[in-house]
């Protein structure tokens, strides 16, 4: 899959995972509720989303951060949509003010270097959906 086909595939995958447009809800049976969680064309730092070239690869992870722990400083070379299932996470991204995301929030993670910290007393659980490509890492750890 190349270029336009990959973009269509990725857009369809996002639409299925995060039903954010009212038109999507119109296609469901009457008993189904579709609640918009996130609709964006940029990362949380304002950088436009860009799909990587190559064969598409979507990865979904359950990320768990214990109280007092952090993710380590890292960045994502592919778009990452995250949904906070439980707890709250403090995200410190280069050039951005610190932000706290809590259960029930969806975000398009920063494109730059950042770290997520669980400053609370309960575990943080996050569903992460990477819109990547074969051979492209989803996460790159910071190396000094």
MMTF fields as JSON, N, C-alpha, C and O atoms, coordinates in Angstrom:
{
  "mmtfVersion": "1.0.0",
  "mmtfProducer": "UNKNOWN",
  "numBonds": 575,
  "numAtoms": 576,
  "numGroups": 144,
  "numChains": 1,
  "numModels": 1,
  "chainsPerModel": [1],
  "groupsPerChain": [144],
  "chainIdList": ["A"],
  "bondAtomList": [4, 2, 8, 6, 12, 10, 16, 14, 20, 18, 24, 22, 28, 26, 32, 30, 36, 34, 40, 38, 44, 42, 48, 46, 52, 50, 56, 54, 60, 58, 64, 62, 68, 66, 72, 70, 76, 74, 80, 78, 84, 82, 88, 86, 92, 90, 96, 94, 100, 98, 104, 102, 108, 106, 112, 110, 116, 114, 120, 118, 124, 122, 128, 126, 132, 130, 136, 134, 140, 138, 144, 142, 148, 146, 152, 150, 156, 154, 160, 158, 164, 162, 168, 166, 172, 170, 176, 174, 180, 178, 184, 182, 188, 186, 192, 190, 196, 194, 200, 198, 204, 202, 208, 206, 212, 210, 216, 214, 220, 218, 224, 222, 228, 226, 232, 230, 236, 234, 240, 238, 244, 242, 248, 246, 252, 250, 256, 254, 260, 258, 264, 262, 268, 266, 272, 270, 276, 274, 280, 278, 284, 282, 288, 286, 292, 290, 296, 294, 300, 298, 304, 302, 308, 306, 312, 310, 316, 314, 320, 318, 324, 322, 328, 326, 332, 330, 336, 334, 340, 338, 344, 342, 348, 346, 352, 350, 356, 354, 360, 358, 364, 362, 368, 366, 372, 370, 376, 374, 380, 378, 384, 382, 388, 386, 392, 390, 396, 394, 400, 398, 404, 402, 408, 406, 412, 410, 416, 414, 420, 418, 424, 422, 428, 426, 432, 430, 436, 434, 440, 438, 444, 442, 448, 446, 452, 450, 456, 454, 460, 458, 464, 462, 468, 466, 472, 470, 476, 474, 480, 478, 484, 482, 488, 486, 492, 490, 496, 494, 500, 498, 504, 502, 508, 506, 512, 510, 516, 514, 520, 518, 524, 522, 528, 526, 532, 530, 536, 534, 540, 538, 544, 542, 548, 546, 552, 550, 556, 554, 560, 558, 564, 562, 568, 566, 572, 570],
  "bondOrderList": [1, 1, 1, 1, 1, 1, 1, 1, 1, 1, 1, 1, 1, 1, 1, 1, 1, 1, 1, 1, 1, 1, 1, 1, 1, 1, 1, 1, 1, 1, 1, 1, 1, 1, 1, 1, 1, 1, 1, 1, 1, 1, 1, 1, 1, 1, 1, 1, 1, 1, 1, 1, 1, 1, 1, 1, 1, 1, 1, 1, 1, 1, 1, 1, 1, 1, 1, 1, 1, 1, 1, 1, 1, 1, 1, 1, 1, 1, 1, 1, 1, 1, 1, 1, 1, 1, 1, 1, 1, 1, 1, 1, 1, 1, 1, 1, 1, 1, 1, 1, 1, 1, 1, 1, 1, 1, 1, 1, 1, 1, 1, 1, 1, 1, 1, 1, 1, 1, 1, 1, 1, 1, 1, 1, 1, 1, 1, 1, 1, 1, 1, 1, 1, 1, 1, 1, 1, 1, 1, 1, 1, 1, 1],
  "groupList": [{"groupName": "UNK", "atomNameList": ["N", "CA", "C", "O"], "elementList": ["N", "C", "C", "O"], "formalChargeList": [0, 0, 0, 0], "bondAtomList": [1, 0, 2, 1, 3, 2], "bondOrderList": [1, 1, 2], "singleLetterCode": "X", "chemCompType": "L-PEPTIDE LINKING"}],
  "groupTypeList": [0, 0, 0, 0, 0, 0, 0, 0, 0, 0, 0, 0, 0, 0, 0, 0, 0, 0, 0, 0, 0, 0, 0, 0, 0, 0, 0, 0, 0, 0, 0, 0, 0, 0, 0, 0, 0, 0, 0, 0, 0, 0, 0, 0, 0, 0, 0, 0, 0, 0, 0, 0, 0, 0, 0, 0, 0, 0, 0, 0, 0, 0, 0, 0, 0, 0, 0, 0, 0, 0, 0, 0, 0, 0, 0, 0, 0, 0, 0, 0, 0, 0, 0, 0, 0, 0, 0, 0, 0, 0, 0, 0, 0, 0, 0, 0, 0, 0, 0, 0, 0, 0, 0, 0, 0, 0, 0, 0, 0, 0, 0, 0, 0, 0, 0, 0, 0, 0, 0, 0, 0, 0, 0, 0, 0, 0, 0, 0, 0, 0, 0, 0, 0, 0, 0, 0, 0, 0, 0, 0, 0, 0, 0, 0],
  "groupIdList": [1, 2, 3, 4, 5, 6, 7, 8, 9, 10, 11, 12, 13, 14, 15, 16, 17, 18, 19, 20, 21, 22, 23, 24, 25, 26, 27, 28, 29, 30, 31, 32, 33, 34, 35, 36, 37, 38, 39, 40, 41, 42, 43, 44, 45, 46, 47, 48, 49, 50, 51, 52, 53, 54, 55, 56, 57, 58, 59, 60, 61, 62, 63, 64, 65, 66, 67, 68, 69, 70, 71, 72, 73, 74, 75, 76, 77, 78, 79, 80, 81, 82, 83, 84, 85, 86, 87, 88, 89, 90, 91, 92, 93, 94, 95, 96, 97, 98, 99, 100, 101, 102, 103, 104, 105, 106, 107, 108, 109, 110, 111, 112, 113, 114, 115, 116, 117, 118, 119, 120, 121, 122, 123, 124, 125, 126, 127, 128, 129, 130, 131, 132, 133, 134, 135, 136, 137, 138, 139, 140, 141, 142, 143, 144],
  "secStructList": [7, 7, 2, 2, 2, 2, 2, 2, 2, 2, 2, 2, 2, 2, 2, 2, 2, 1, 7, 7, 1, 2, 2, 2, 2, 2, 6, 1, 7, 6, 6, 7, 7, 7, 7, 7, 7, 7, 7, 7, 1, 5, 7, 6, 6, 1, 7, 5, 7, 7, 7, 7, 1, 1, 1, 3, 3, 3, 3, 3, 3, 3, 3, 3, 3, 7, 6, 6, 7, 5, 7, 7, 1, 3, 3, 7, 1, 1, 3, 3, 3, 3, 3, 3, 3, 3, 1, 3, 3, 3, 3, 3, 3, 6, 6, 1, 7, 7, 3, 3, 3, 3, 6, 6, 7, 3, 3, 3, 7, 7, 1, 1, 7, 3, 3, 3, 3, 7, 7, 1, 1, 1, 7, 3, 3, 3, 3, 3, 3, 3, 3, 3, 3, 6, 6, 1, 7, 1, 7, 3, 3, 7, 7, 7],
  "xCoordList": [0.841, 0.0, 0.888, 1.849, 0.585, 1.433, 0.585, -0.604, 1.225, 0.66, -0.793, -1.149, -1.636, -3.051, -3.755, -4.575, -3.446, -4.079, -3.752, -4.617, -2.489, -2.099, -2.83, -3.297, -2.925, -3.628, -5.099, -5.647, -5.736, -7.139, -7.268, -8.184, -6.337, -6.353, -6.204, -6.969, -5.228, -4.984, -6.181, -6.564, -6.769, -7.939, -9.105, -9.815, -9.309, -10.387, -10.131, -11.057, -8.872, -8.528, -8.796, -9.377, -8.379, -8.639, -10.125, -10.591, -10.882, -12.326, -12.976, -13.901, -12.501, -13.06, -12.681, -13.495, -11.456, -10.979, -11.491, -11.77, -11.613, -12.048, -13.19, -12.949, -14.42, -15.536, -15.788, -16.556, -15.134, -15.16, -16.056, -16.299, -16.546, -17.382, -18.84, -19.15, -19.744, -21.154, -21.67, -22.544, -21.138, -21.601, -21.346, -22.109, -20.3, -20.028, -21.14, -21.537, -21.645, -22.706, -23.975, -24.754, -24.195, -25.397, -25.475, -26.572, -24.344, -24.336, -24.602, -24.719, -24.7, -24.922, -26.407, -27.232, -26.743, -28.123, -28.529, -27.675, -29.822, -30.349, -29.882, -29.715, -29.668, -29.286, -27.808, -27.394, -27.014, -25.579, -25.297, -25.816, -24.471, -24.075, -22.625, -21.76, -22.345, -20.985, -20.649, -21.214, -19.735, -19.356, -18.045, -17.041, -18.031, -16.765, -15.729, -16.017, -14.523, -13.437, -12.368, -11.858, -12.028, -10.97, -11.099, -11.331, -10.95, -10.859, -9.822, -10.022, -8.715, -7.626, -6.827, -6.84, -6.151, -5.223, -3.804, -2.895, -3.62, -2.301, -1.992, -2.889, -0.693, -0.256, -0.628, -1.049, -0.48, -0.833, 0.034, -0.353, 1.207, 2.066, 1.798, 2.545, 0.731, 0.35, 0.998, 0.661, 1.912, 2.578, 1.573, 0.935, 1.42, 0.464, 0.788, 1.953, -0.26, -0.078, 0.424, -0.031, 1.356, 1.878, 2.066, 2.723, 1.491, 1.63, 2.985, 3.426, 3.661, 4.946, 4.778, 3.729, 5.808, 5.789, 6.008, 6.543, 5.599, 5.824, 4.549, 3.447, 4.712, 3.581, 2.964, 3.665, 1.674, 1.037, 1.113, 1.022, 1.283, 1.256, 0.642, 1.226, -0.519, -1.188, -0.926, -1.118, -0.486, -0.183, -1.005, -1.03, -1.679, -2.436, -1.802, -1.606, -1.486, -0.848, -1.673, -2.351, -1.604, -2.083, -0.835, 0.002, -0.707, 0.45, 0.029, -0.967, 0.796, 0.495, 1.687, 2.818, 1.417, 2.467, 2.137, 1.139, 2.965, 2.703, 2.885, 3.549, 2.304, 2.507, 3.994, 4.765, 4.388, 5.769, 6.674, 7.825, 6.196, 7.034, 6.816, 5.881, 7.706, 7.557, 7.92, 8.442, 7.636, 7.861, 9.304, 9.711, 10.077, 11.386, 11.172, 10.115, 12.17, 12.085, 12.125, 12.991, 11.18, 11.05, 10.288, 9.812, 10.182, 9.349, 8.758, 9.18, 7.776, 7.105, 7.252, 6.737, 7.948, 8.088, 6.85, 6.825, 5.818, 4.549, 3.418, 3.591, 2.268, 1.152, 0.73, 0.659, 0.455, -0.001, -1.225, -1.176, -2.319, -3.529, -3.579, -3.439, -3.776, -3.804, -5.132, -5.667, -5.648, -6.879, -6.576, -6.138, -6.812, -6.523, -7.707, -8.817, -7.444, -8.484, -8.656, -9.775, -7.515, -7.533, -6.4, -5.345, -6.645, -5.61, -5.392, -6.228, -4.249, -3.879, -2.378, -1.614, -1.967, -0.559, -0.144, -0.85, 0.996, 1.587, 2.529, 3.464, 2.295, 3.151, 3.939, 3.377, 5.267, 6.165, 6.834, 7.651, 6.475, 7.002, 7.845, 7.509, 8.937, 9.814, 9.019, 8.23, 9.239, 8.611, 7.143, 6.504, 6.586, 5.171, 5.024, 5.861, 3.965, 3.739, 3.326, 2.703, 3.665, 3.241, 1.712, 0.991, 1.236, -0.204, -0.541, 0.232, -1.701, -2.191, -3.381, -4.318, -3.327, -4.416, -5.01, -4.274, -6.339, -7.022, -7.934, -8.2, -8.399, -9.268, -10.401, -11.049, -10.624, -11.691, -11.223, -12.013, -9.955, -9.44, -8.698, -8.019, -8.841, -8.096, -7.184, -7.574, -5.968, -5.01, -4.229, -4.053, -3.769, -2.774, -1.452, -1.186, -0.62, 0.592, 1.509, 1.446, 2.358, 3.34, 4.242, 4.537, 4.672, 5.6, 7.049, 7.945, 7.273, 8.633, 8.983, 8.234, 10.135, 10.594, 9.69, 9.346, 9.305, 8.429, 8.581, 9.186, 8.012, 8.011, 6.648, 6.086, 6.121, 4.865, 5.158, 5.889, 4.587, 4.845, 3.529, 2.553, 3.53, 2.394, 2.735, 3.49, 2.173, 2.433, 1.373, 1.406, 0.426, -0.659, -0.337, 0.809, -1.373, -1.217, -1.842, -1.793, -2.425, -3.011, -2.361, -1.859, -2.365, -1.773, -2.495, -3.695, -1.734, -2.291, -2.37, -1.417, -3.511, -3.671, -4.078, -5.03, -3.327, -3.521, -3.589, -2.769, -4.57, -4.596, -3.915, -4.317, -2.892, -2.175, -2.343, -2.143, -2.714, -2.868, -1.868, -1.993, -0.874, 0.166, -0.239, -0.582, -0.2, -0.456, 0.909, 1.389, 1.529, 2.904, 3.086, 2.166, 4.302, 4.661, 5.691, 6.473, 5.675, 6.666, 8.066, 8.368, 8.91, 10.286, 10.49, 11.629, 9.412, 9.515, 9.164, 8.095, 10.039, 9.719, 8.551, 8.378, 7.759, 6.659, 7.165, 6.626, 8.205, 8.758, 10.274, 10.879, 10.887, 12.342, 12.758, 12.388, 13.526, 13.988, 15.065, 15.84, 15.104, 16.11, 17.441, 17.509, 18.494, 19.849, 20.696, 20.785, 21.307, 22.147, 23.505, 24.335],
  "yCoordList": [-1.166, 0.0, 1.231, 1.299, 2.19, 3.377, 4.641, 4.624, 5.736, 7.077, 7.199, 7.033, 7.492, 7.756, 6.566, 6.739, 5.365, 4.17, 4.027, 3.673, 4.305, 4.203, 5.25, 4.958, 6.455, 7.511, 7.137, 7.357, 6.575, 6.15, 5.041, 5.055, 4.075, 2.978, 3.512, 3.14, 4.378, 4.931, 5.75, 5.663, 6.535, 7.34, 6.435, 6.711, 5.361, 4.427, 3.737, 3.536, 3.374, 2.725, 3.663, 3.253, 4.907, 5.879, 6.077, 6.151, 6.163, 6.366, 5.213, 5.429, 3.989, 2.831, 2.826, 2.464, 3.224, 3.188, 4.344, 4.182, 5.492, 6.687, 7.346, 8.282, 6.888, 7.461, 8.897, 9.156, 9.833, 11.222, 12.117, 13.26, 11.655, 12.496, 12.093, 10.901, 13.062, 12.73, 11.807, 10.975, 11.948, 11.109, 9.635, 8.787, 9.306, 7.917, 7.336, 6.186, 8.115, 7.637, 7.356, 6.48, 8.075, 7.89, 6.499, 6.027, 5.829, 4.524, 3.363, 2.226, 3.608, 2.544, 2.312, 3.174, 1.139, 0.851, 1.811, 2.344, 2.031, 3.022, 2.785, 3.749, 1.541, 1.255, 1.52, 1.515, 1.749, 1.956, 3.434, 4.29, 3.727, 5.101, 5.281, 4.519, 6.257, 6.581, 7.976, 8.969, 8.044, 9.301, 9.802, 9.091, 11.0, 11.542, 11.657, 12.188, 11.152, 11.227, 12.208, 12.978, 12.185, 13.047, 13.145, 12.144, 14.346, 14.562, 15.655, 16.787, 15.325, 16.277, 15.998, 14.881, 16.985, 16.807, 17.162, 17.254, 17.365, 17.7, 16.876, 16.353, 16.776, 16.223, 17.231, 18.345, 16.858, 17.771, 19.024, 20.024, 18.991, 20.171, 21.036, 21.976, 20.722, 21.529, 21.126, 21.684, 20.177, 19.71, 18.878, 17.987, 19.152, 18.385, 16.888, 16.495, 16.063, 14.621, 14.272, 14.846, 13.339, 12.858, 11.356, 10.865, 10.636, 9.193, 8.812, 9.414, 7.82, 7.403, 6.674, 6.09, 6.716, 6.009, 4.524, 4.144, 3.698, 2.264, 1.489, 2.009, 0.226, -0.656, -0.314, -0.348, 0.015, 0.405, -0.694, -1.883, -0.267, -1.182, -0.44, 0.517, -0.873, -0.271, -1.154, -2.369, -0.533, -1.252, -0.639, 0.581, -1.488, -1.033, -1.639, -2.851, -0.778, -1.218, -0.801, 0.226, -1.61, -1.207, -0.826, -1.681, 0.444, 0.95, 1.155, 1.821, 0.578, 0.703, 1.341, 0.866, 2.424, 3.147, 3.098, 3.679, 2.411, 2.338, 3.706, 4.581, 3.893, 5.138, 5.427, 4.541, 6.672, 7.103, 6.794, 7.231, 6.054, 5.678, 6.646, 7.448, 6.55, 7.364, 6.537, 5.428, 7.099, 6.412, 6.499, 5.764, 7.382, 7.717, 8.712, 8.732, 9.522, 10.538, 9.826, 8.986, 10.172, 9.502, 10.382, 11.46, 9.907, 10.562, 9.479, 8.323, 9.869, 8.939, 9.448, 10.519, 8.699, 9.132, 8.841, 9.138, 8.255, 7.984, 8.559, 8.731, 8.859, 9.365, 8.354, 7.152, 8.861, 8.039, 8.691, 9.837, 7.947, 8.374, 7.6, 6.377, 8.299, 7.666, 7.969, 9.072, 6.976, 7.13, 6.694, 5.568, 7.588, 7.301, 6.516, 7.034, 5.265, 4.411, 4.648, 4.749, 4.737, 4.885, 5.801, 5.861, 6.518, 7.344, 8.651, 9.086, 9.265, 10.502, 10.498, 9.932, 11.134, 11.162, 12.603, 13.344, 12.99, 14.297, 14.157, 13.358, 14.919, 14.864, 16.157, 17.253, 16.001, 17.14, 16.997, 16.1, 17.899, 17.865, 19.102, 20.196, 18.924, 20.046, 21.19, 20.979, 22.397, 23.584, 23.749, 24.665, 22.882, 22.946, 23.007, 22.475, 23.654, 23.607, 22.193, 21.482, 21.776, 20.453, 20.334, 21.296, 19.135, 18.894, 17.623, 16.665, 17.62, 16.431, 15.906, 16.644, 14.612, 13.951, 12.911, 12.17, 12.849, 11.983, 10.994, 11.121, 10.009, 8.963, 9.584, 10.538, 9.015, 9.49, 10.469, 10.855, 10.891, 11.827, 11.079, 10.084, 11.581, 11.068, 12.179, 13.346, 11.815, 12.812, 12.245, 11.034, 13.153, 12.821, 13.253, 14.447, 12.281, 12.604, 13.559, 13.688, 14.22, 15.162, 14.488, 13.297, 15.256, 14.733, 14.857, 14.224, 15.675, 15.924, 15.066, 14.171, 15.36, 14.633, 14.942, 16.099, 13.906, 14.096, 12.923, 11.897, 13.118, 12.078, 12.099, 13.166, 10.919, 10.801, 10.293, 9.317, 10.952, 10.581, 10.304, 11.042, 9.226, 8.962, 9.56, 8.976, 10.728, 11.413, 11.075, 11.592, 10.204, 9.83, 8.605, 8.161, 8.069, 6.919, 5.648, 4.594, 5.739, 4.565, 4.381, 5.345, 3.16, 2.925, 3.72, 3.981, 4.09, 4.719, 3.638, 2.884, 3.562, 2.63, 3.436, 4.217, 3.218, 3.976, 3.0, 2.088, 3.196, 2.482, 3.4, 4.55, 2.89, 3.659, 3.002, 1.796, 3.801, 3.303, 4.042, 5.244, 3.301, 3.857, 3.637, 2.52, 4.692, 4.596, 4.623, 5.675, 3.444, 3.348, 2.656, 2.556, 2.178, 1.473, 0.404, 0.552, -0.671, -1.733, -1.115, -0.313, -1.495, -1.016, 0.335, 0.774, 1.007, 2.299, 2.075, 1.541, 2.471, 2.257, 3.14, 4.25, 2.633, 3.432, 4.436, 5.536, 4.045, 4.871, 4.845, 3.801, 6.023, 6.13, 6.678, 7.801, 5.906, 6.411, 7.473, 7.435, 8.417, 9.479, 8.904, 8.164, 9.24, 8.814, 10.06, 10.887, 10.178, 11.366, 11.226, 12.127],
  "zCoordList": [0.0, 0.0, 0.0, 0.766, -0.834, -0.915, -0.876, -1.194, -0.478, -0.564, -0.169, 0.998, -1.156, -0.918, -0.287, 0.615, -0.747, -0.192, 1.291, 2.091, 1.656, 3.055, 3.894, 4.995, 3.373, 4.109, 4.316, 5.396, 3.292, 3.418, 4.461, 5.284, 4.418, 5.373, 6.798, 7.688, 7.008, 8.346, 8.819, 9.985, 7.938, 8.316, 8.691, 9.658, 7.941, 8.248, 9.581, 10.365, 9.84, 11.104, 12.275, 13.28, 12.15, 13.217, 13.424, 14.561, 12.322, 12.425, 13.18, 13.963, 12.952, 13.643, 15.12, 15.97, 15.427, 16.799, 17.636, 18.824, 17.03, 17.757, 16.993, 16.23, 17.173, 16.417, 16.838, 17.764, 16.152, 16.595, 15.757, 16.146, 14.645, 13.796, 13.957, 13.961, 14.089, 14.241, 13.137, 13.383, 11.929, 10.826, 11.108, 10.644, 11.851, 12.18, 13.036, 12.842, 13.976, 14.855, 14.062, 14.439, 12.984, 12.177, 11.566, 11.268, 11.372, 10.735, 11.684, 11.227, 12.981, 13.955, 14.18, 13.876, 14.716, 15.102, 16.212, 16.92, 16.361, 17.306, 18.741, 19.488, 19.148, 20.525, 20.802, 21.961, 19.771, 19.933, 20.156, 19.44, 21.156, 21.442, 21.01, 21.442, 20.179, 19.747, 20.272, 19.815, 21.223, 21.858, 21.272, 21.32, 20.724, 20.203, 21.328, 22.401, 21.063, 22.037, 21.602, 22.415, 20.321, 19.809, 18.304, 17.625, 17.786, 16.353, 16.16, 16.601, 15.501, 15.36, 14.102, 13.585, 13.625, 12.508, 12.947, 12.122, 14.28, 14.81, 16.057, 16.718, 16.359, 17.633, 18.724, 18.411, 19.991, 21.082, 21.107, 21.711, 20.459, 20.401, 19.171, 18.899, 18.424, 17.273, 15.955, 14.911, 15.981, 14.757, 13.952, 14.512, 12.641, 11.839, 11.84, 11.79, 11.897, 11.8, 10.411, 9.422, 10.33, 9.044, 9.149, 10.067, 8.213, 8.211, 7.638, 6.658, 8.228, 7.687, 6.353, 6.083, 5.537, 4.258, 4.521, 5.562, 3.588, 3.7, 3.923, 3.749, 4.315, 4.57, 5.919, 6.931, 5.969, 7.226, 8.285, 7.979, 9.531, 10.668, 11.844, 12.353, 12.27, 13.418, 14.624, 14.572, 15.712, 16.944, 18.064, 18.227, 18.838, 19.998, 21.244, 21.329, 22.208, 23.452, 24.662, 24.646, 25.705, 27.014, 27.799, 28.088, 28.142, 28.875, 30.329, 30.607, 31.248, 32.668, 33.376, 33.266, 34.103, 34.818, 36.31, 36.739, 37.108, 38.55, 39.22, 38.664, 40.402, 41.134, 41.32, 41.688, 41.064, 41.233, 40.057, 40.047, 39.062, 37.918, 36.752, 36.754, 35.756, 34.55, 33.324, 33.435, 32.159, 30.886, 30.42, 29.52, 31.018, 30.467, 29.332, 28.702, 29.084, 28.024, 26.673, 26.429, 25.802, 24.512, 23.531, 23.884, 22.3, 21.287, 20.395, 20.435, 19.589, 18.678, 17.246, 16.925, 16.369, 14.978, 14.132, 12.938, 14.758, 14.074, 14.925, 16.131, 14.326, 15.131, 16.201, 15.944, 17.393, 18.517, 19.139, 19.586, 19.162, 19.85, 21.16, 21.165, 22.262, 23.579, 24.265, 24.155, 24.971, 25.751, 27.18, 27.413, 28.132, 29.534, 30.111, 30.226, 30.469, 31.043, 32.538, 33.041, 33.244, 34.703, 35.143, 34.513, 36.247, 36.834, 36.09, 35.298, 36.366, 35.684, 35.45, 36.232, 34.368, 33.989, 33.717, 33.033, 34.255, 34.012, 32.826, 32.871, 31.771, 30.584, 30.488, 30.476, 30.419, 30.261, 28.902, 28.689, 27.979, 26.613, 26.36, 26.812, 25.638, 25.313, 24.683, 23.762, 25.19, 24.624, 24.942, 24.426, 25.782, 26.139, 27.656, 28.385, 28.13, 29.582, 29.991, 29.202, 31.215, 31.681, 31.623, 31.89, 31.268, 31.187, 31.946, 31.943, 32.597, 33.278, 32.486, 32.182, 32.156, 31.452, 32.389, 33.041, 32.462, 33.407, 32.682, 31.486, 33.443, 32.906, 32.096, 32.527, 30.904, 30.024, 28.97, 28.108, 29.004, 28.005, 26.908, 27.161, 25.675, 24.529, 24.03, 24.007, 23.63, 23.135, 21.957, 21.824, 21.112, 20.089, 20.702, 20.837, 21.074, 21.829, 21.087, 19.865, 21.847, 21.327, 20.298, 20.401, 19.314, 18.309, 18.78, 18.221, 19.81, 20.294, 21.496, 21.885, 22.072, 23.256, 24.435, 24.676, 25.168, 26.325, 27.297, 26.985, 28.475, 29.509, 30.191, 30.44, 30.492, 31.229, 32.628, 32.798, 33.635, 35.032, 35.753, 35.612, 36.526, 37.402, 38.752, 39.528, 39.028, 40.295, 41.333, 42.45, 40.965, 41.864, 42.704, 42.776, 43.338, 44.231, 43.654, 44.287, 42.464, 41.811, 40.437, 39.858, 39.914, 38.591, 37.5, 37.585, 36.486, 35.29, 34.219, 34.019, 33.53, 32.416, 31.188, 31.213, 30.119, 28.883, 27.71, 27.605, 26.832, 25.555, 24.542, 24.369, 23.882, 22.867, 21.506, 21.362, 20.508, 19.135, 18.256, 18.023, 17.775, 16.915, 15.456, 15.068, 14.657, 13.222, 12.553, 12.129, 12.464, 12.02, 10.695, 9.884, 10.495, 9.262, 9.607, 10.546, 8.831, 9.004, 8.955, 8.072, 9.906, 9.925, 10.586, 10.741, 10.982, 11.671, 13.136, 13.43, 14.066, 15.484, 15.917, 15.415, 16.847, 17.4, 18.425, 18.554, 19.15, 20.219, 20.133, 19.887, 20.34, 20.34, 21.699, 22.041, 22.491, 23.78, 23.604, 22.649, 24.531, 24.508, 24.95, 25.931, 24.229, 24.606, 24.758, 23.851, 25.908, 26.166, 25.537, 25.654]
}
